[in-house]
CSV table of C-alpha atoms in Angstrom, one decimal:
chain,number,residue,atom,x,y,z
C,1,MET,CA,-33.1,-38.8,-8.7
C,2,MET,CA,-31.4,-38.1,-4.9
C,3,PHE,CA,-28.1,-38.6,-6.6
C,4,ASN,CA,-28.3,-35.6,-8.5
C,5,CYS,CA,-29.5,-33.5,-6.6
C,6,PHE,CA,-26.6,-33.9,-4.0
C,7,ARG,CA,-24.1,-33.4,-7.6
C,8,VAL,CA,-26.3,-30.1,-8.1
C,9,ILE,CA,-25.7,-29.0,-4.7
C,10,LEU,CA,-21.9,-29.2,-4.7
C,11,VAL,CA,-21.6,-27.9,-8.3
C,12,PHE,CA,-23.4,-24.8,-7.4
C,13,PHE,CA,-21.1,-24.3,-4.1
C,14,LEU,CA,-18.2,-25.2,-5.9
C,15,VAL,CA,-18.8,-22.7,-9.0
C,16,ALA,CA,-19.6,-20.1,-6.0
C,17,CYS,CA,-15.8,-20.5,-4.2
C,18,LEU,CA,-14.8,-20.4,-8.2
C,19,VAL,CA,-16.4,-17.3,-8.9
C,20,LEU,CA,-16.2,-15.4,-5.3
C,21,SER,CA,-12.0,-16.5,-5.2
C,22,CYS,CA,-11.6,-14.9,-8.6
C,23,PHE,CA,-13.6,-11.3,-7.6
C,24,ALA,CA,-11.3,-11.5,-4.5
C,25,LEU,CA,-8.0,-12.1,-7.1
C,26,THR,CA,-8.6,-9.5,-8.8
C,27,GLY,CA,-9.1,-6.9,-6.9
C,28,SER,CA,-7.8,-3.6,-8.0
C,29,TRP,CA,-6.4,-5.2,-11.1
C,30,LYS,CA,-6.6,-1.9,-12.9
C,31,ASN,CA,-8.4,1.7,-12.7
C,32,GLU,CA,-12.1,0.9,-12.7
C,33,GLU,CA,-14.9,1.5,-10.3
C,34,TYR,CA,-16.0,-2.0,-9.9
C,35,LEU,CA,-12.1,-3.2,-9.1
C,36,THR,CA,-10.7,-0.3,-6.7
C,37,GLY,CA,-13.3,-1.1,-4.1
C,38,THR,CA,-11.5,-4.5,-3.4
C,39,PHE,CA,-8.3,-3.9,-1.7
C,40,LEU,CA,-6.3,-5.4,0.9
C,41,ILE,CA,-5.8,-2.0,3.2
C,42,ASN,CA,-5.6,1.7,2.6
C,43,PHE,CA,-4.3,4.6,4.0
C,44,HIS,CA,-6.2,8.1,4.7
C,45,LEU,CA,-3.0,10.6,4.4
C,46,ASN,CA,-5.3,13.8,4.4
C,47,ARG,CA,-3.7,14.7,8.1
C,48,LEU,CA,-0.2,13.3,7.1
C,49,ASP,CA,2.9,14.6,9.1
C,50,LEU,CA,5.2,14.1,6.7
C,51,ARG,CA,8.1,15.4,9.8
C,52,GLN,CA,7.2,12.2,11.9
C,53,ILE,CA,7.4,9.9,8.9
C,54,ILE,CA,11.0,10.8,7.5
C,55,ASN,CA,14.0,11.7,9.2
C,56,SER,CA,14.9,15.2,8.7
C,57,SER,CA,18.6,14.9,10.1
C,58,ILE,CA,19.2,13.2,7.3
C,59,GLY,CA,22.7,13.9,6.2
C,60,GLY,CA,23.4,15.6,9.2
C,61,ASN,CA,25.7,18.9,8.9
C,62,ASN,CA,27.2,17.0,5.5
C,63,LYS,CA,27.7,19.9,2.7
C,64,PHE,CA,26.8,19.1,-0.7
C,65,LYS,CA,29.0,18.2,-3.2
C,66,ARG,CA,30.8,20.8,-5.1
C,67,GLU,CA,30.0,19.9,-8.5
C,68,ASP,CA,26.0,20.1,-7.1
C,69,ASN,CA,26.7,23.6,-5.6
C,70,PHE,CA,25.0,25.5,-8.7
C,71,PHE,CA,22.0,23.8,-8.7
C,72,LYS,CA,21.8,22.9,-4.2
C,73,PHE,CA,22.3,26.3,-3.2
C,74,ASN,CA,19.0,28.0,-4.0
C,75,LYS,CA,18.2,31.2,-2.4
C,76,ARG,CA,15.0,30.7,0.2
C,77,GLU,CA,12.1,33.3,-1.1
C,78,ASP,CA,11.3,36.2,1.0
C,79,THR,CA,8.3,35.2,3.2
C,80,VAL,CA,7.7,38.9,4.4
C,81,PRO,CA,4.7,40.1,2.7
C,82,THR,CA,4.7,43.1,0.6
C,83,GLY,CA,4.3,46.4,2.2
C,84,THR,CA,6.0,45.5,5.8
C,85,THR,CA,9.1,46.1,7.2
C,86,THR,CA,11.7,44.1,9.5
C,87,THR,CA,13.9,45.0,12.1
C,88,ASP,CA,17.0,43.2,10.7
C,89,SER,CA,20.0,45.4,9.8
C,90,PRO,CA,20.4,45.7,6.1
C,91,ILE,CA,23.3,43.8,4.2
C,92,PRO,CA,26.6,45.6,3.4
C,93,SER,CA,26.9,46.0,0.1
C,94,ASN,CA,29.9,44.2,0.1
C,95,ALA,CA,28.7,41.1,1.7
C,96,GLN,CA,28.5,39.2,-0.8
C,97,ASN,CA,32.3,39.3,-1.6
C,98,TRP,CA,32.9,38.1,1.7
C,99,ILE,CA,30.6,35.0,1.5
C,100,ASN,CA,31.8,34.3,-1.8
C,101,ALA,CA,35.7,34.2,-0.5
C,102,ALA,CA,34.6,32.6,3.0
C,103,THR,CA,32.7,29.7,0.9
C,104,SER,CA,35.5,29.1,-1.6
C,105,LEU,CA,37.9,28.5,1.6
C,106,ILE,CA,35.6,26.3,3.7
C,107,ASN,CA,37.6,23.1,2.8
C,108,ASP,CA,40.9,24.6,3.0
C,109,PRO,CA,43.2,23.3,5.9
C,110,ASN,CA,45.1,26.6,5.8
C,111,LEU,CA,41.9,28.6,6.6
C,112,VAL,CA,42.8,29.8,10.1
C,113,SER,CA,46.1,31.2,8.8
C,114,GLN,CA,44.8,32.7,5.4
C,115,PHE,CA,41.5,34.2,6.9
C,116,ASP,CA,42.9,37.3,8.3
C,117,SER,CA,44.5,38.4,5.2
C,118,VAL,CA,41.2,37.6,3.6
C,119,THR,CA,39.3,39.8,5.3
C,120,SER,CA,41.5,42.6,6.0
C,121,SER,CA,42.0,42.8,2.0
C,122,LEU,CA,38.0,42.9,1.9
C,123,GLY,CA,37.9,45.5,4.4
C,124,VAL,CA,35.0,43.6,6.4
C,125,SER,CA,35.0,43.0,9.9
C,126,VAL,CA,34.4,39.3,10.6
C,127,PRO,CA,32.3,37.5,13.0
C,128,THR,CA,33.6,35.0,15.6
C,129,SER,CA,31.4,32.3,14.4
C,130,VAL,CA,30.2,31.3,10.9
C,131,PRO,CA,26.7,29.5,10.5
C,132,THR,CA,27.3,26.5,8.5
C,133,ASP,CA,23.7,25.4,7.6
C,134,ASN,CA,22.2,29.2,6.4
C,135,ILE,CA,24.7,32.1,5.0
C,136,ASN,CA,22.3,34.9,3.8
C,137,GLY,CA,19.5,33.0,3.3
C,138,TYR,CA,21.3,29.8,1.6
C,139,TYR,CA,21.1,26.6,2.8
C,140,THR,CA,24.4,25.0,3.0
C,141,THR,CA,23.6,21.3,4.8
C,142,ILE,CA,21.7,18.4,3.7
C,143,SER,CA,19.8,18.2,7.0
C,144,ALA,CA,18.8,22.1,6.7
C,145,ALA,CA,17.6,21.8,3.1
C,146,ILE,CA,15.4,18.8,3.9
C,147,ALA,CA,14.2,20.4,7.1
C,148,ASP,CA,13.0,23.5,5.1
C,149,LEU,CA,11.1,21.0,3.0
C,150,LEU,CA,9.1,19.5,5.6
C,151,ASN,CA,8.2,22.1,7.4
C,152,ASN,CA,7.1,24.3,4.8
C,153,VAL,CA,6.0,22.3,1.9
C,154,THR,CA,2.4,19.9,2.5
C,155,PRO,CA,2.4,16.2,1.3
C,156,GLN,CA,0.0,17.1,-1.3
C,157,GLU,CA,2.0,19.7,-2.8
C,158,LEU,CA,4.7,17.0,-3.0
C,159,GLY,CA,2.7,14.9,-5.1
C,160,ILE,CA,0.9,12.1,-2.3
C,161,ALA,CA,-2.5,11.4,-2.6
C,162,ASP,CA,-5.0,11.8,0.0
C,163,VAL,CA,-5.5,8.0,-0.1
C,164,TYR,CA,-3.4,4.9,-1.3
C,165,SER,CA,-4.7,1.2,-1.2
C,166,THR,CA,-2.9,-1.6,-1.7
C,167,SER,CA,-3.9,-4.8,-3.3
C,168,TYR,CA,-2.2,-8.4,-4.6
C,169,TRP,CA,-1.3,-6.5,-8.2
C,170,GLY,CA,0.0,-3.0,-6.9
C,171,TYR,CA,-1.5,0.4,-5.4
C,172,CYS,CA,-3.7,3.0,-6.2
C,173,ARG,CA,-4.2,6.7,-5.3
C,174,GLY,CA,-7.5,8.3,-4.4
C,175,PHE,CA,-8.9,11.0,-3.2
C,176,PHE,CA,-12.5,12.0,-1.2
C,177,GLN,CA,-15.7,13.3,-3.4
C,178,ASN,CA,-17.7,16.3,-1.9
C,179,ASN,CA,-20.9,15.2,-3.8
C,180,GLY,CA,-21.6,18.7,-4.2
C,181,THR,CA,-20.6,19.7,-0.3
C,182,SER,CA,-18.0,21.2,1.2
C,183,PRO,CA,-16.3,19.0,3.8
C,184,THR,CA,-15.9,19.9,7.5
C,185,GLN,CA,-12.1,21.1,7.9
C,186,VAL,CA,-10.2,22.3,11.1
C,187,PHE,CA,-7.2,24.1,11.2
C,188,ASP,CA,-4.7,22.0,12.8
C,189,ASN,CA,-1.9,24.0,14.7
C,190,SER,CA,0.8,21.1,14.1
C,191,LEU,CA,0.3,20.8,10.7
C,192,GLY,CA,-0.4,24.6,10.1
C,193,ARG,CA,-3.1,23.6,7.9
C,194,PHE,CA,-6.7,22.8,7.4
C,195,ILE,CA,-7.3,19.4,7.3
C,196,ASP,CA,-10.6,17.3,6.9
C,197,GLU,CA,-12.2,17.1,10.3
C,198,ASN,CA,-12.9,13.3,10.1
C,199,PHE,CA,-11.7,10.0,8.2
C,200,ASP,CA,-14.2,8.9,6.0
C,201,ASN,CA,-13.8,5.6,3.8
C,202,SER,CA,-17.2,5.2,2.3
C,203,ASN,CA,-17.0,8.2,-0.5
C,204,VAL,CA,-13.1,8.1,-1.9
C,205,ASN,CA,-12.5,8.1,-5.6
C,206,TYR,CA,-9.6,5.9,-6.6
C,207,THR,CA,-8.0,7.7,-9.6
C,208,TRP,CA,-5.1,5.8,-10.6
C,209,CYS,CA,-3.8,2.7,-10.4
C,210,SER,CA,0.1,1.4,-11.0
C,211,PRO,CA,0.7,-1.6,-13.6
C,212,PRO,CA,-0.4,-5.1,-12.5
C,213,THR,CA,2.5,-7.3,-11.1
C,214,PRO,CA,1.8,-10.6,-9.5
C,215,GLY,CA,2.1,-11.0,-6.1
C,216,PHE,CA,3.4,-7.0,-5.9
C,217,PHE,CA,5.6,-5.8,-2.8
C,218,PHE,CA,4.2,-3.0,-1.0
C,219,ASP,CA,7.1,-1.0,0.1
C,220,PRO,CA,6.4,2.6,1.3
C,221,PHE,CA,10.0,4.0,0.7
C,222,GLU,CA,9.6,2.9,-2.9
C,223,ILE,CA,6.2,4.8,-3.1
C,224,ILE,CA,7.1,7.8,-1.4
C,225,LYS,CA,10.6,8.1,-3.7
C,226,SER,CA,8.3,7.3,-6.8
C,227,GLU,CA,6.0,10.4,-5.8
C,228,LEU,CA,8.6,12.6,-5.1
C,229,ASN,CA,10.5,11.5,-8.8
C,230,ASN,CA,7.0,12.0,-10.3
C,231,THR,CA,6.9,15.6,-8.6
C,232,LEU,CA,10.5,16.7,-9.5
C,233,GLN,CA,9.9,15.7,-13.4
C,234,GLY,CA,6.5,17.7,-13.4
C,235,ILE,CA,4.5,14.1,-14.1
C,236,SER,CA,0.6,14.7,-13.0
C,237,LEU,CA,-1.0,11.3,-12.5
C,238,ASP,CA,-4.3,12.4,-11.7
C,239,SER,CA,-6.2,15.5,-10.6
C,240,GLN,CA,-4.4,15.7,-7.1
C,241,SER,CA,-1.0,15.9,-8.8
C,242,THR,CA,-1.8,19.1,-10.6
C,243,VAL,CA,-0.6,21.4,-7.3
C,244,ILE,CA,2.9,20.2,-8.1
C,245,ASN,CA,3.7,22.4,-10.7
C,246,GLN,CA,3.1,25.4,-8.4
C,247,LEU,CA,6.1,24.8,-6.6
C,248,SER,CA,8.9,26.9,-6.6
C,249,GLN,CA,12.6,26.3,-7.9
C,250,GLN,CA,14.3,26.2,-4.2
C,251,TYR,CA,11.6,23.4,-3.3
C,252,LEU,CA,12.3,21.1,-6.6
C,253,SER,CA,15.9,21.6,-5.4
C,254,GLU,CA,15.2,20.6,-1.8
C,255,ILE,CA,13.1,17.6,-3.4
C,256,GLU,CA,16.1,16.0,-5.4
C,257,ILE,CA,18.5,16.7,-2.3
C,258,LEU,CA,15.7,14.5,-0.3
C,259,ILE,CA,15.5,12.0,-3.4
C,260,ASN,CA,19.3,11.6,-3.4
C,261,ASN,CA,19.9,11.1,0.4
C,262,LEU,CA,16.7,8.9,1.5
C,263,THR,CA,17.3,5.6,2.7
C,264,PRO,CA,14.4,2.9,4.0
C,265,GLU,CA,16.6,3.4,7.3
C,266,ASP,CA,15.3,7.1,7.3
C,267,LEU,CA,11.6,6.2,7.4
C,268,ASN,CA,10.1,6.3,10.7
C,269,LEU,CA,6.6,4.2,9.8
C,270,PRO,CA,3.9,4.0,12.5
C,271,GLY,CA,4.5,1.0,15.2
C,272,ASN,CA,7.9,0.4,14.1
C,273,LEU,CA,6.4,-1.3,11.0
C,274,GLN,CA,9.3,-0.7,8.7
C,275,ASN,CA,10.7,-3.7,10.8
C,276,ASP,CA,7.9,-6.3,9.6
C,277,LEU,CA,7.5,-5.3,6.0
C,278,LYS,CA,9.5,-8.3,4.7
C,279,LEU,CA,7.7,-11.1,6.6
C,280,LEU,CA,4.0,-9.0,5.8
C,281,ASN,CA,4.8,-8.9,2.2
C,282,ASN,CA,5.8,-12.8,2.5
C,283,ILE,CA,2.4,-13.3,3.7
C,284,THR,CA,0.5,-11.7,1.4
C,285,LYS,CA,2.5,-13.6,-1.6
C,286,ALA,CA,1.8,-16.8,-0.2
C,287,SER,CA,-1.9,-15.8,0.5
C,288,PHE,CA,-1.7,-14.7,-3.1
C,289,ALA,CA,-0.6,-17.9,-4.4
C,290,LEU,CA,-3.0,-20.3,-2.2
C,291,LEU,CA,-5.8,-18.3,-3.4
C,292,LEU,CA,-4.7,-19.1,-7.2
C,293,VAL,CA,-4.3,-22.7,-6.1
C,294,THR,CA,-8.0,-22.8,-4.9
C,295,ILE,CA,-9.3,-21.3,-8.0
C,296,CYS,CA,-7.3,-23.8,-10.2
C,297,LEU,CA,-8.4,-26.8,-7.5
C,298,SER,CA,-12.1,-25.3,-7.6
C,299,PHE,CA,-12.3,-25.6,-11.4
C,300,ILE,CA,-10.9,-29.3,-11.4
C,301,ALA,CA,-13.2,-30.2,-8.8
C,302,ILE,CA,-16.1,-28.9,-11.3
C,303,VAL,CA,-14.8,-31.2,-13.9
C,304,ILE,CA,-14.7,-33.9,-11.7
C,305,GLN,CA,-18.4,-33.3,-10.3
C,306,PHE,CA,-19.8,-33.4,-13.9
C,307,MET,CA,-17.8,-36.4,-14.9
C,308,GLY,CA,-19.4,-38.3,-11.9
C,309,CYS,CA,-22.9,-37.2,-13.2
C,310,CYS,CA,-22.0,-39.8,-16.1
C,311,CYS,CA,-21.3,-42.5,-13.9
C,312,SER,CA,-23.5,-44.5,-12.3
C,313,PRO,CA,-23.3,-44.0,-8.2
C,314,ASN,CA,-22.4,-47.8,-7.5
C,315,ASN,CA,-19.3,-47.3,-10.3
C,316,CYS,CA,-17.9,-43.8,-9.3
C,317,CYS,CA,-14.2,-44.8,-9.0
C,318,LEU,CA,-14.1,-40.9,-8.4
C,319,SER,CA,-15.6,-40.8,-5.1
C,320,VAL,CA,-12.4,-40.6,-3.1
C,321,LEU,CA,-10.7,-38.3,-5.8
C,322,ASN,CA,-13.8,-36.3,-5.5
C,323,PHE,CA,-14.1,-35.7,-1.7
C,324,ILE,CA,-10.0,-35.3,-1.2
C,325,PHE,CA,-10.4,-32.6,-3.9
C,326,GLN,CA,-13.1,-31.1,-2.1
C,327,LEU,CA,-11.4,-31.3,1.4
C,328,LEU,CA,-8.3,-29.9,0.1
C,329,ILE,CA,-9.7,-26.9,-1.5
C,330,PHE,CA,-11.3,-25.7,1.7
C,331,ILE,CA,-8.0,-25.9,3.6
C,332,ILE,CA,-5.9,-24.0,1.2
C,333,ALA,CA,-9.1,-21.3,1.1
C,334,ILE,CA,-9.3,-21.0,4.6
C,335,ILE,CA,-5.6,-20.6,5.1
C,336,SER,CA,-5.2,-18.4,2.1
C,337,ALA,CA,-8.3,-15.8,4.0
C,338,GLY,CA,-6.6,-16.4,7.5
C,339,LEU,CA,-3.1,-15.3,6.7
C,340,VAL,CA,-4.2,-12.1,4.4
C,341,THR,CA,-6.7,-11.1,7.0
C,342,GLY,CA,-4.4,-11.6,10.4
C,343,ALA,CA,-1.4,-9.5,8.6
C,344,PHE,CA,-3.8,-6.6,7.4
C,345,ILE,CA,-5.7,-6.5,11.0
C,346,PHE,CA,-2.2,-6.1,12.6
C,347,VAL,CA,-1.2,-3.4,10.3
C,348,ARG,CA,-4.4,-1.7,10.5
C,349,ARG,CA,-4.1,-1.8,14.4
C,350,LYS,CA,-0.5,-0.8,14.3
C,351,VAL,CA,-1.3,2.3,12.0
C,352,ASN,CA,-4.5,3.6,14.0
C,353,ASP,CA,-3.0,3.2,17.1
C,354,GLU,CA,-0.4,6.0,16.5
C,355,ILE,CA,-3.0,8.3,14.4
C,356,GLY,CA,-2.2,11.2,16.5
C,357,ASP,CA,1.3,11.4,15.6
C,358,PHE,CA,1.1,10.7,12.2
C,359,GLY,CA,-2.0,11.4,10.9
C,360,ILE,CA,-3.0,8.4,8.9
C,361,LYS,CA,-5.8,6.1,9.2
C,362,SER,CA,-6.5,2.7,7.8
C,363,PHE,CA,-9.4,0.7,6.5
C,364,LEU,CA,-9.9,-2.8,5.6
C,365,SER,CA,-11.8,-3.4,2.0
C,366,ILE,CA,-15.7,-4.8,3.2
C,367,ASN,CA,-15.2,-6.2,-0.3
C,368,PHE,CA,-12.4,-7.9,-0.4
C,369,TYR,CA,-12.8,-9.8,2.8
C,370,ALA,CA,-16.6,-10.6,2.0
C,371,PHE,CA,-15.5,-12.0,-1.3
C,372,ILE,CA,-12.4,-14.1,0.4
C,373,TRP,CA,-14.1,-15.5,3.6
C,374,SER,CA,-17.4,-16.3,1.3
C,375,ALA,CA,-15.4,-18.3,-0.9
C,376,SER,CA,-14.3,-20.1,2.3
C,377,MET,CA,-17.6,-21.0,3.4
C,378,ALA,CA,-18.5,-22.3,0.0
C,379,ALA,CA,-15.7,-24.5,0.1
C,380,LEU,CA,-16.8,-25.4,3.2
C,381,LEU,CA,-20.5,-26.1,2.7
C,382,VAL,CA,-19.0,-28.4,-0.6
C,383,VAL,CA,-17.2,-30.3,2.1
C,384,ILE,CA,-20.5,-30.8,4.4
C,385,PHE,CA,-22.4,-32.0,1.7
C,386,SER,CA,-20.1,-34.3,0.1
C,387,LEU,CA,-19.6,-36.2,3.5
C,388,LEU,CA,-23.6,-36.1,3.9
C,389,GLY,CA,-23.9,-37.5,0.1
C,390,HIS,CA,-21.8,-40.0,1.4
C,391,CYS,CA,-22.9,-40.9,4.6
C,392,CYS,CA,-26.8,-41.4,2.5
C,393,GLY,CA,-24.9,-43.5,-0.1
C,394,MET,CA,-25.0,-41.4,-2.7
C,395,PHE,CA,-21.6,-41.6,-3.8
C,396,GLY,CA,-19.2,-44.4,-4.4
C,397,SER,CA,-19.9,-47.9,-4.0
C,398,GLY,CA,-21.1,-48.2,-0.6
C,399,ARG,CA,-24.4,-48.3,-1.5
C,400,ARG,CA,-26.7,-51.0,-0.3
C,401,LYS,CA,-27.9,-53.6,-2.7
C,402,TYR,CA,-30.7,-55.4,-2.9
C,403,ARG,CA,-31.2,-58.7,-5.0
C,404,GLN,CA,-34.2,-60.1,-5.7
C,405,VAL,CA,-34.6,-63.8,-4.5
C,406,SER,CA,-37.2,-66.3,-6.2
C,407,ALA,CA,-39.0,-68.5,-4.1
C,408,TYR,CA,-37.8,-72.2,-3.9
C,409,GLU,CA,-40.2,-74.6,-4.6
C,410,HIS,CA,-40.1,-77.9,-3.1
C,411,LYS,CA,-41.0,-81.0,-5.2
C,412,GLU,CA,-42.2,-84.1,-3.9
C,413,PRO,CA,-40.1,-87.6,-5.4
C,414,MET,CA,-42.2,-89.2,-7.5
């Protein structure tokens, strides 16, 4: 009877380890409410300042390619409200002729010698210097166009969501739910817009998840480019993306300039995480693989336990193999949990230490870490009860054996 009780206890905790590990592994597999709350880490971007993340001096003073001029040179929209006047001098009627002539000669090595004759034929006076990044409302350099985009367009208008979460399988987009009440907002002078006063991770609704990919590689550079490409093409992934259709042609042009010139070196992630991305992703993949091994070995150990129930404790040849499996499951499970927890506690600390500059706040998932650590503790309890069972002689052939000895009757010789 005692033998069967120990077997039942071991099977119970092995099943718990198997199920909890599966819950941790399959979190955010797809966009379902019961899955999206199980993530590795999420990032709140409702205060995001892209000027801190993206280097606006991309390309320096490089001009646009000549074949791209028609699309790139988009005149900036007039930002002066209707009915107001400015003190700027009116532009001469023949100024556009001068701009066209000067632009056509900008790369001519004989510009200096020809400049006087050109301007005299146009009948205009030429200033001593000509701005190279903005001529009559036209941006002519890459850095100027990108700076204009980052200074005047919000991350939400660029298609960037309020919240991003990452898991073993991909990433998800989310937003804050109001639940019928208006969120408390304050005006941020540095961003020039209203933002939520506090970060709140308890009321996030995830609306879209990327296609599942085992061992997902979390790369902020690729995610930013993907979101910008969706904005440029007018692809709305969820309700948050609807604002991208309100962008003017000028800003769409500047988005394409940013996409074509952005490189991983141009990202300035909080805590200099860009240099640690490869290591962090390798650790995440190792944790994913070990958690998968934990699930497989837990299943095998359950099968072994049921096989052991059919054998006599005195003849259970699977006893040693059984205990080795149990110990191995615990070691692998605890390593998997330790790797992923340590990695993302490190990321959270790096991000949250610089929230003032970048406007990003990160949180760890209560669900995921509860699942993976509970699975490890279940594996530990399996080892403990198995060890107690061996010490009590419930498993293997080491039980005490008692043999009934009949009394010897001494007979007197006849």
